Coordinates of C-alpha atoms and ligand atoms in Angstrom, one line a residue:
X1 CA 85.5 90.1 136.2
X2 CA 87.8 88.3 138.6
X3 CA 87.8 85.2 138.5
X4 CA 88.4 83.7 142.1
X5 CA 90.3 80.3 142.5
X6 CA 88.6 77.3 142.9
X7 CA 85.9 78.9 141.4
X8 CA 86.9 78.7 137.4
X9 CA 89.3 76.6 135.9
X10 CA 93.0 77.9 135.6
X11 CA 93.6 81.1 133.5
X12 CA 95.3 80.0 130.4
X13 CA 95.8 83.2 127.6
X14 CA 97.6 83.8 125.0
X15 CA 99.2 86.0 122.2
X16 CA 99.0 84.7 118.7
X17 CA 101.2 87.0 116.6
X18 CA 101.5 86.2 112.6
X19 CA 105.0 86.7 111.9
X20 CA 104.5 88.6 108.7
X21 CA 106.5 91.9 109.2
X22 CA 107.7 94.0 111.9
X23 CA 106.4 93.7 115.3
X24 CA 103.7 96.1 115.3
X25 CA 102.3 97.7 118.6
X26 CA 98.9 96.1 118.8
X27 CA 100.7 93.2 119.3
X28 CA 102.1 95.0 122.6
X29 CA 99.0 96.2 123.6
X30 CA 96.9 92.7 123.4
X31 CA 100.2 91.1 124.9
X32 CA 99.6 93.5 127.9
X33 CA 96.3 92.8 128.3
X34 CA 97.1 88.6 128.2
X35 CA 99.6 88.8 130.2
X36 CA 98.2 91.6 133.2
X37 CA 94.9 89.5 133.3
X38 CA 97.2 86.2 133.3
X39 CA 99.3 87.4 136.7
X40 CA 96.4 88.8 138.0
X41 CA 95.0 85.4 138.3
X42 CA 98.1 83.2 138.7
X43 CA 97.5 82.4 135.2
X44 CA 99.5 81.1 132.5
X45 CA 100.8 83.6 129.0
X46 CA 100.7 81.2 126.0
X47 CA 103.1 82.8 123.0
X48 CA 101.9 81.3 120.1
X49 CA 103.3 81.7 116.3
X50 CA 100.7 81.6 113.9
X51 CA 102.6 81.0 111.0
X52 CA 100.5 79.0 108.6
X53 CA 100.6 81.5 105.7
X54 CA 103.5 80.0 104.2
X55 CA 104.2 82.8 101.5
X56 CA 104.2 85.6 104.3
X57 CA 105.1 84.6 107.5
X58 CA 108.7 85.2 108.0
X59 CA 111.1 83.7 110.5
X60 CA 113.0 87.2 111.0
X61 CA 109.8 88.1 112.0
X62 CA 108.8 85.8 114.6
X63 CA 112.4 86.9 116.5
X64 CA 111.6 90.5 116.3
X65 CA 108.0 89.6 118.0
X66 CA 110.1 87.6 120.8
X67 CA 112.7 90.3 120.9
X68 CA 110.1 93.3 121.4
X69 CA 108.3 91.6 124.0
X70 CA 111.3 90.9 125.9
X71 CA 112.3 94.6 125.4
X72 CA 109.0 95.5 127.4
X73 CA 109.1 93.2 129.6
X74 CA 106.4 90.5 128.6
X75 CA 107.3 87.6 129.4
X76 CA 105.5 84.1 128.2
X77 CA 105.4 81.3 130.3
X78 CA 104.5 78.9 127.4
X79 CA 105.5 79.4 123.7
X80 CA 108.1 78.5 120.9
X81 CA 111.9 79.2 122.2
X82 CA 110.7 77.6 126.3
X83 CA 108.5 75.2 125.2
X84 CA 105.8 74.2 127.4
X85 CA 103.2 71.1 128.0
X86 CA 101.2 72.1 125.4
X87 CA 103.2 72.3 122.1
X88 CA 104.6 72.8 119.8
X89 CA 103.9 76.4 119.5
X90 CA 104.4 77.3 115.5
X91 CA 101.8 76.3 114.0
X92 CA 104.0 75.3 110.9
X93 CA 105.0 72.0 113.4
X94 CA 101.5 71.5 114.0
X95 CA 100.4 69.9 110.5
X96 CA 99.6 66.5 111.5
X97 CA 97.4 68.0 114.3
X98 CA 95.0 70.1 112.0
X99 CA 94.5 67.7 109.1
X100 CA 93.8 65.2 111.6
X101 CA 91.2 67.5 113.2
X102 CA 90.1 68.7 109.7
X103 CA 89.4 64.7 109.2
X104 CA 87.2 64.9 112.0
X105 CA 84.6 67.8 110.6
X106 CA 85.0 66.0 107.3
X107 CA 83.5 62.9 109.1
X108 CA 80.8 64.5 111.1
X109 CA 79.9 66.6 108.2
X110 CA 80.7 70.0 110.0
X111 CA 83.3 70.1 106.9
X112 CA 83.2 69.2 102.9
X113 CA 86.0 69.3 100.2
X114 CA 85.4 71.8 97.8
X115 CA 87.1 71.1 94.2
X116 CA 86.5 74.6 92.3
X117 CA 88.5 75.7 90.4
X118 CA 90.2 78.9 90.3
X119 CA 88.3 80.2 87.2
X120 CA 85.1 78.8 88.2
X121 CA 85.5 80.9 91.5
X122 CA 86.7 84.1 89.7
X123 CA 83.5 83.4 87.1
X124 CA 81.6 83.0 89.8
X125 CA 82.9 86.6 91.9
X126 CA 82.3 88.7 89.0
X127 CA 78.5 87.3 88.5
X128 CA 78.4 87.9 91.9
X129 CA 79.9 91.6 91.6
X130 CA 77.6 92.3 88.3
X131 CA 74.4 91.0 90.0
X132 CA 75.3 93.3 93.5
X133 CA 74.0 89.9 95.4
X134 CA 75.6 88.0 98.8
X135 CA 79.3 87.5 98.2
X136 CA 81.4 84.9 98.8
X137 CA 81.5 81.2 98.3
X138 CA 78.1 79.8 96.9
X139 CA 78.0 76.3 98.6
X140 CA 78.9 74.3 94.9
X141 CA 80.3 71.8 96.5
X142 CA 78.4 71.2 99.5
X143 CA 76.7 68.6 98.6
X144 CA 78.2 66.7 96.1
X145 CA 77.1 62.8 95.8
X146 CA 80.2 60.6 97.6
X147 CA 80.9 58.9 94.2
X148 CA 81.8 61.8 92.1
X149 CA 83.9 62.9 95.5
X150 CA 85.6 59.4 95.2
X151 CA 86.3 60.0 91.5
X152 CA 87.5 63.5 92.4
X153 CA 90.1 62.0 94.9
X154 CA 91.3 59.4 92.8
X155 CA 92.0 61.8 89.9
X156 CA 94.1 63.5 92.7
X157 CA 92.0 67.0 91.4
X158 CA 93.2 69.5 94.5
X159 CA 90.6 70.5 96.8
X160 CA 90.2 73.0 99.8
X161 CA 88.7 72.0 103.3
X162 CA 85.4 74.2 103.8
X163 CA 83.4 74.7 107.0
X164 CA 79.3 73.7 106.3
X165 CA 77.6 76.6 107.6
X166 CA 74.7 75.6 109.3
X167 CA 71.0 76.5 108.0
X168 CA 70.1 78.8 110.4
X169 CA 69.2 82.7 110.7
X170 CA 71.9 84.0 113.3
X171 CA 74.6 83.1 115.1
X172 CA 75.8 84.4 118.7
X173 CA 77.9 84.6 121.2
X174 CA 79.1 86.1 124.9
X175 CA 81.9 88.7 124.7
X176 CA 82.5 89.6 128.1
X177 CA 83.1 93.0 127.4
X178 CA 79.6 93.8 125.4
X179 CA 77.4 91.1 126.4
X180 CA 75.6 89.0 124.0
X181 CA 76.9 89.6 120.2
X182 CA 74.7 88.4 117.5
X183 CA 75.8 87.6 113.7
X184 CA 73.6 87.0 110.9
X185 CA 74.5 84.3 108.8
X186 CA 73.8 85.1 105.9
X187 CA 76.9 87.6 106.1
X188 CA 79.0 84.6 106.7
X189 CA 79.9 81.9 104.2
X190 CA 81.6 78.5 103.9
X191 CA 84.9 79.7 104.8
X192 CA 88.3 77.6 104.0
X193 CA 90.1 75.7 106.9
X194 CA 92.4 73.8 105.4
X195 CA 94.2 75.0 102.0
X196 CA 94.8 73.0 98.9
X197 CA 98.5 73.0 100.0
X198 CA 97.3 71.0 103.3
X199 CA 97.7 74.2 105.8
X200 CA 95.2 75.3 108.1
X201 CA 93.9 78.8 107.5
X202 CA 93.5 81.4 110.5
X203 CA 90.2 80.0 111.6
X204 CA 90.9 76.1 111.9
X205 CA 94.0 76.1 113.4
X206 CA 93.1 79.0 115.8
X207 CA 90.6 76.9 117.3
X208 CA 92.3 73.8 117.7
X209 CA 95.2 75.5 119.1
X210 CA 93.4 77.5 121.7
X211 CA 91.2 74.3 122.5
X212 CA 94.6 72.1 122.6
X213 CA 96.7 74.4 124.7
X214 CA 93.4 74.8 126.9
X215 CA 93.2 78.8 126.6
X216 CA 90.2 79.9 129.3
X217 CA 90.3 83.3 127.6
X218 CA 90.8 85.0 124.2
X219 CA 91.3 88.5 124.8
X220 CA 92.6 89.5 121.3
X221 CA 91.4 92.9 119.2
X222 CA 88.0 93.8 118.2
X223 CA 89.1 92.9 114.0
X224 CA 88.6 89.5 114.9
X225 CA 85.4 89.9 116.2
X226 CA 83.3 88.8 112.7
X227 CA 85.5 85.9 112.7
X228 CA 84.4 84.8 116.1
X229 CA 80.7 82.9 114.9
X230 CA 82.7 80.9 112.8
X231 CA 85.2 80.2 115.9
X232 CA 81.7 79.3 118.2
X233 CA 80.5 76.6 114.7
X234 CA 83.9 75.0 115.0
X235 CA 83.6 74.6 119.1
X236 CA 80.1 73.1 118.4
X237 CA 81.6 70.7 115.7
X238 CA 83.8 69.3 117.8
X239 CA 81.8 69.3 120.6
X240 CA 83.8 71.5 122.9
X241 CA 83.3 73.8 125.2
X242 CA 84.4 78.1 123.9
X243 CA 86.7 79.8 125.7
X244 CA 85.6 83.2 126.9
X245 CA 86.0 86.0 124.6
X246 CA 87.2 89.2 124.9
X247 CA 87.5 91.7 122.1
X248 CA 89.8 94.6 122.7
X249 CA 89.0 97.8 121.4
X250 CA 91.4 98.6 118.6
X251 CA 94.3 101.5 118.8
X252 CA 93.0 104.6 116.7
X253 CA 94.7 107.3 114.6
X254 CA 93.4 110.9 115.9
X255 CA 90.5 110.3 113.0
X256 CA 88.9 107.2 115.0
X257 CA 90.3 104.9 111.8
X258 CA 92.4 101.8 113.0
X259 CA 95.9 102.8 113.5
X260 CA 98.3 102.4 110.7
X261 CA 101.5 103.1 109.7
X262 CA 100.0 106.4 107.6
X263 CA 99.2 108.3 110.7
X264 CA 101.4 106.9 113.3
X265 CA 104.6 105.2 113.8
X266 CA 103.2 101.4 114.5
X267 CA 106.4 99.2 114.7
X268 CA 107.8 98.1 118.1
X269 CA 111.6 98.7 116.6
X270 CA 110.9 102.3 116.4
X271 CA 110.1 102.5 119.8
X272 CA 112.9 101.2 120.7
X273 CA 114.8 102.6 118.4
X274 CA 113.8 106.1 119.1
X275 CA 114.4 105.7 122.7
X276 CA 111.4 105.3 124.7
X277 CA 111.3 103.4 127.5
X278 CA 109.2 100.3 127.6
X279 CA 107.7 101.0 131.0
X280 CA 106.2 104.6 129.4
X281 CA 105.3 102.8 126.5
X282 CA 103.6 100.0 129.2
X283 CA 102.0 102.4 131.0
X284 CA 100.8 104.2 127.4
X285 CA 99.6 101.2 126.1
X286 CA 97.7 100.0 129.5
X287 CA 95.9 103.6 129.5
X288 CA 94.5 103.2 125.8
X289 CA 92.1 100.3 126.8
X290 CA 92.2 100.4 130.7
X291 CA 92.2 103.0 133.9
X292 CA 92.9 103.0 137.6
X293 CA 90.4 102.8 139.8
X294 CA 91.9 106.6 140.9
X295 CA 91.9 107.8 137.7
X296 CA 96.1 108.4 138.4
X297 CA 97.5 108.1 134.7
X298 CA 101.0 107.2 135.8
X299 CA 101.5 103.7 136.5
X300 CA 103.5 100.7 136.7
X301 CA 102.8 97.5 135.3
X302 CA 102.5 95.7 139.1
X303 CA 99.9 98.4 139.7
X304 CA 98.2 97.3 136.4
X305 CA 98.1 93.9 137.4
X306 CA 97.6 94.2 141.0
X307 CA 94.4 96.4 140.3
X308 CA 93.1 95.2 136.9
X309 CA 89.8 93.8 136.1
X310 CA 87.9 93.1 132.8
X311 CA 85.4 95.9 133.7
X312 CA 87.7 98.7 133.6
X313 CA 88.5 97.8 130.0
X314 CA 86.7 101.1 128.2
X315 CA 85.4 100.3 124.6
X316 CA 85.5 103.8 123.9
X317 CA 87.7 103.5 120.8
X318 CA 91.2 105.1 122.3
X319 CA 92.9 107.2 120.4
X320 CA 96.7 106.5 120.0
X321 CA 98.7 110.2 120.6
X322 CA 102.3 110.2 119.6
X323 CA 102.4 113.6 121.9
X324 CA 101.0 111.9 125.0
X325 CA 103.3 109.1 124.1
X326 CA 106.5 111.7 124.4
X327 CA 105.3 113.8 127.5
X328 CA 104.9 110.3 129.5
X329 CA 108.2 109.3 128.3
X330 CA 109.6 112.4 129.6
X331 CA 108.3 111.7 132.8
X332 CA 109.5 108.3 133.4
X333 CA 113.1 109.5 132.6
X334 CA 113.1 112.3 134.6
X335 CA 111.8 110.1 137.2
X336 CA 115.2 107.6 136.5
X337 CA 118.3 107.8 138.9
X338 CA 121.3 109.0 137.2
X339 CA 122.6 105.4 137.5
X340 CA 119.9 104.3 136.1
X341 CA 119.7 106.4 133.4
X342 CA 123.5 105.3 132.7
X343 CA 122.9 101.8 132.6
X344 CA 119.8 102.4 130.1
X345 CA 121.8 104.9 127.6
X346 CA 124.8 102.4 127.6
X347 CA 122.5 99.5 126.7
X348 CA 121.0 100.9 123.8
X349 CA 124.3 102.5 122.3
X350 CA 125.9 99.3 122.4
X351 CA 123.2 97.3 121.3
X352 CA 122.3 100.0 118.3
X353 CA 125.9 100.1 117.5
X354 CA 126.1 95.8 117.4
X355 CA 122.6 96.3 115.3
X356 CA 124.3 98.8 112.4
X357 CA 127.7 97.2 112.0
X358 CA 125.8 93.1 112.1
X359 CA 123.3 95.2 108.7
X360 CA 126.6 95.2 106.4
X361 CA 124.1 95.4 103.6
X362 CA 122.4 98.8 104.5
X363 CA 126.3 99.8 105.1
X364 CA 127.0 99.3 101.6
X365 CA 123.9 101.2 100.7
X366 CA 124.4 104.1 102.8
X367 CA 128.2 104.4 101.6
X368 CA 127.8 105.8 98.1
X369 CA 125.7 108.6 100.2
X370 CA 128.9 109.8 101.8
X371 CA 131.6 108.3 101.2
X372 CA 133.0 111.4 99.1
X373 CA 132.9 113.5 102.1
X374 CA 134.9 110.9 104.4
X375 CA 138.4 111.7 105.4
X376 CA 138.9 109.9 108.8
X377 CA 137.1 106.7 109.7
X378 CA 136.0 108.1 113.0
X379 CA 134.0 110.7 111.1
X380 CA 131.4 107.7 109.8
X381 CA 129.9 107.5 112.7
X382 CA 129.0 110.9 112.8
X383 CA 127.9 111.6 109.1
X384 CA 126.2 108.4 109.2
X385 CA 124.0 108.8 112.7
X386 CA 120.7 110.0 111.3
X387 CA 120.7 106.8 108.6
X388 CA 120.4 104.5 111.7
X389 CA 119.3 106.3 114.3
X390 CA 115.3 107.5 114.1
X391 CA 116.2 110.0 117.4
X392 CA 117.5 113.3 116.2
X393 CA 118.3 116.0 118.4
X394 CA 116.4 118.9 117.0
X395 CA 113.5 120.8 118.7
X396 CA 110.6 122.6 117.9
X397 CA 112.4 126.2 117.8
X398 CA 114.5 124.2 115.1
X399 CA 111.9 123.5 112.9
X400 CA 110.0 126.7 112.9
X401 CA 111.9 129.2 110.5
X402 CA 112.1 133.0 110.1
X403 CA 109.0 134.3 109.1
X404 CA 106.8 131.2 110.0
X405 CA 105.1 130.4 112.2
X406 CA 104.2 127.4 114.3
X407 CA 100.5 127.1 112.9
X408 CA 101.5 127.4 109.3
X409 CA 104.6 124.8 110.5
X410 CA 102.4 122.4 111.8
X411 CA 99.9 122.9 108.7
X412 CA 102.6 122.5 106.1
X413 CA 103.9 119.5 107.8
X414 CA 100.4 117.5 107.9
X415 CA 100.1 117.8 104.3
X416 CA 103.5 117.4 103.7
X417 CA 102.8 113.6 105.8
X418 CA 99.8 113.3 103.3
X419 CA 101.8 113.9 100.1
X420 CA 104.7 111.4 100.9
X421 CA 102.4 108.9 102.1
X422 CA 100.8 109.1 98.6
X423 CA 104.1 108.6 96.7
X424 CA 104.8 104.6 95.8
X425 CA 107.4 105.1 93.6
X426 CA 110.2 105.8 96.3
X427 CA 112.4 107.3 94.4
X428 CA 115.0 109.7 94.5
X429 CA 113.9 111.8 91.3
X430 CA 110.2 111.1 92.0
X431 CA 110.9 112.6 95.5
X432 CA 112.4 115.4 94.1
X433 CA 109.8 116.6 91.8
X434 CA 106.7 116.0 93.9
X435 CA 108.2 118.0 97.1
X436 CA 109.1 120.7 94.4
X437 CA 105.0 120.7 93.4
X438 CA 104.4 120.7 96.7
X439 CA 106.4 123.8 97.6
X440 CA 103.9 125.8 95.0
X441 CA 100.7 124.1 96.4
X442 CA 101.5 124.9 99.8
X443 CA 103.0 128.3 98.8
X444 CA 107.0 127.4 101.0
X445 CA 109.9 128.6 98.9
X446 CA 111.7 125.6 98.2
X447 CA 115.0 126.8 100.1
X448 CA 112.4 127.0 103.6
X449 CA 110.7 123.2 102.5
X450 CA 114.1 121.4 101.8
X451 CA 115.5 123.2 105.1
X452 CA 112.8 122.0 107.4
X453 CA 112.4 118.4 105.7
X454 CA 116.6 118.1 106.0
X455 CA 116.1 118.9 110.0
X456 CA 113.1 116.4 110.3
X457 CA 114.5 113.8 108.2
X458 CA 118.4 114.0 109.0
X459 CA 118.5 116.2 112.5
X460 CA 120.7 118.6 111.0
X461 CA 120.6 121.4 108.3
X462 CA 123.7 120.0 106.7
X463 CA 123.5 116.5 105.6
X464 CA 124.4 114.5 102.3
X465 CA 121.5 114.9 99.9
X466 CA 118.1 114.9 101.1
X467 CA 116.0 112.8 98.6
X468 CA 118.5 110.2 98.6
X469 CA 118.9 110.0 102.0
X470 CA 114.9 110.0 102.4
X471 CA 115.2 107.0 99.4
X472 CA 117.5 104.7 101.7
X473 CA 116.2 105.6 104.7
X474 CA 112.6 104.4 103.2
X475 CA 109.3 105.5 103.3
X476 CA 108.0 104.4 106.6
X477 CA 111.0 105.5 108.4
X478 CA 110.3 108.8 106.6
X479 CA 106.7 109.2 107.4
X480 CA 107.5 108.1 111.0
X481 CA 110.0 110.8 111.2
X482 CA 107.7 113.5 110.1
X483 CA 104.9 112.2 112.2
X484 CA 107.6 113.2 114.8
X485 CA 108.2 116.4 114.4
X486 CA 104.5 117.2 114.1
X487 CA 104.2 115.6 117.3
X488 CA 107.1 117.5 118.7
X489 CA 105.4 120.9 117.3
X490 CA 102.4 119.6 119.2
X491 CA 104.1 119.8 122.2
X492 CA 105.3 123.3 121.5
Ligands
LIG501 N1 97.1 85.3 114.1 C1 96.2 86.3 114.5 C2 96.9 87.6 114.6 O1 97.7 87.8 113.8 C3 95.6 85.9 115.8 C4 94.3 86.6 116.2 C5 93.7 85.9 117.4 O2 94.2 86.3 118.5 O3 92.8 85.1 117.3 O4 96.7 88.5 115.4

């Protein structure tokens, strides 16, 4: 679908990123899609901070999201740090806006207050668990009589916001990508929009926001699908008219599950960190949802947006390959002029090197590790690389010891991945002890294990010990770095 001007309203789209950790990939991807299908239409790309959970959301967070996308090259036209003529753009300064809209549903009795308690809800979840029926809320409070709400009010008793589901038997909706989707309500139930503590949840303030900052499109990823009838009821309450939706289909780990952190590396930092470029990562990211016309697999983002269309977006359920990832990155740096390459290696020393030394607290973490084994200052740097850095310089030769070989490598490795991902006590004497049962489950000496998880872990076969340098380097860093080397073995 193109839309043609003069012929649909403006293109308005936007990215709506909880700040609740680190930047995570799918964020890129759906960015990409926003923003390609925004340029392609002389659109507008709406950043929007969805920070309503008040316990999670994370202001470190929300300049990570900014930072990444500026690292790729997305940039908004709309959002939180530019304004726009449609904020403000954190939700946390939109209060007044959604419990005045909440109001609204409460009038026209699209809404109702809901005063259970938490142990009558709990009561009620395990009846509902013992009995195997419908779960979720069961509609107490839907129709209680105005007088005992009025009593309810003036004993100041706290109360949620729900949404009154309509009697009906399904629910559905246009997604432009599969056609009509139909939902069957009784799989739904009267979910919260507005908390006790007066925030909007997800679905409330989603709405209102995407109806307020007039957003023609909501291309976002196909987890949000199930929450889209409930997004249709609160257009129809208030009377407006839906945006068109769009559900991505999802990044997958090499088993078709939705990626996480478990099988692949799903931060943004990394990425960066590790040293890919953003336009491979781009044109990566572009290629798990979306083709050329030609088929060509290499690709700018211009290209993307001068040739993209709705209908080339593939539901097949990509699959999200580290190794691809790597080849195509070696293909855009070969394809860099040596100036260029210059003025990209310089950047990111500098800007690593401003990171580490501004993180004084991981510094005094990492200093016990090796501070023994200091005698100049100017050796820090060197002892200290593989603590900061996630690219090490090994290869696969490295990794692949006398009397293995690369199958039994790349075996050991996977289960290796499997074991450490299973380990929540990240500790140095728990590490110890369950890569030394490992070594007899998987039949490695312990001397060959510790050597290859050293190389993988610290890009060297010397280094300061391993399981405490695994311990402050952290878990995820850790699984990302083996999920490396069993995607550099891949490449072998
Ligand atoms: N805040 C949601 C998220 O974290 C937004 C989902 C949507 O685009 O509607 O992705």
């Amino acid at each position: 679908m193109e839309i043609k001007s003069g012929e649909e309203s403006v293109v308005r789209v936007r990215i709506a990123p909880s700040p609740t950790g680190d930047p995570h990939v799918g964020t890129a991807y759906i960015a990409l899609f926003n923003y390609a299908f925004a340029k392609k239409n002389n659109g507008k790309f709406v950043l929007r901070i969805e920070d309503t959970d008040q316990a999670r959301s994370r202001k470190e967070s929300e300049t990570m999201i900014m930072e990444s996308l500026k690292w790729l090259n997305i940039q908004w036209d709309e959002g939180p740090d530019i304004g726009g003529s449609h904020g403000p753009y954190r939700q946390s300064e939109r209060s007044e806006i959604y419990r005045e809209h909440a109001r609204i549903l409460l009038e026209n009795g699209s809404a109702y207050r809901c005063f259970c308690t938490k142990e009558r809800l709990e009561k009620m979840r395990e009846e509902q668990k013992k009995s195997k029926q419908f779960s979720g809320y069961d509609g107490f409070c839907r129709n209680l009589p105005k007088e005992t709400i009025d009593q309810y009010l003036s004993e100041n008793r706290p109360y949620v916001i729900r949404i009154k589901l309509p009697q009906q038997d399904t629910i559905s909706f246009r997604d432009e990508l599969r056609g009509q989707v139909e939902f069957d309500c009784s799989t739904l139930n009267d979910q919260i929009l507005m908390k006790a503590d007066g925030y909007p949840t997800y679905h409330l303030a989603n709405v209102v926001d995407d109806h307020l900052m007039k957003i023609s499109h909501v291309i976002r990823a196909e987890e949000w699908i199930s929450s889209t009838p409930i997004h249709i009821l609160l257009y129809k309450a208030y009377g407006w008219q839906p945006a068109k939706f769009i559900h991505m289909p999802l990044l997958r780990n090499a088993d078709k599950s939705k990626i996480s952190k478990r099988k692949n590396p799903v931060s943004l930092r990394y990425y960066e960190r590790q040293g890919f470029l953003p336009e491979a990562l781009i044109n990566f990211l572009a290629l798990q949802g979306w083709s050329l016309p030609t088929g060509e697999e290499i690709f700018s983002i211009d290209e993307m947006i001068k040739h993209f269309t709705l209908d080339r977006i593939s539901l097949g359920g990509p699959v999200f390959d580290l190794t691809k990832l790597i080849r195509f990155n070696g293909i855009y740096m070969r394809n860099l002029s040596a100036d260029d390459l210059a003025k990209r290696i310089t950047e990111a020393v500098i800007k690593q090197k401003l990171a580490q030394l501004q993180d004084q607290g991981y510094l005094m973490t990492i200093l016990p590790l090796i501070k023994d084994r200091l005698r100049l200052l100017s050796e820090f740097d060197a002892r200290t690389h593989f603590l900061y850095s996630g690219a090490l310089t090994y290869s696969a030769r490295d990794l692949i010891l006398k009397g293995k070989n690369l199958n039994q490598t790349k075996n050991m490795l996977n289960k290796a991945l499997e074991m450490y991902d299973a380990i929540a006590d990240w500790k140095p004497g728990n590490l110890d002890s369950e890569t030394r049962q490992f070594s007899e489950i998987v039949k490695w000496a312990t001397k060959d294990l510790f050597m290859v998880l050293r190389i993988i872990v610290t890009g060297s076969t010397e280094s300061p010990p391993l399981f405490e340098s695994m311990t402050v380097l952290g878990k995820t860093e850790c699984l990302n770095r083996l999920q490396d080397a069993i995607a550099t073995l891949q490449l072998e």
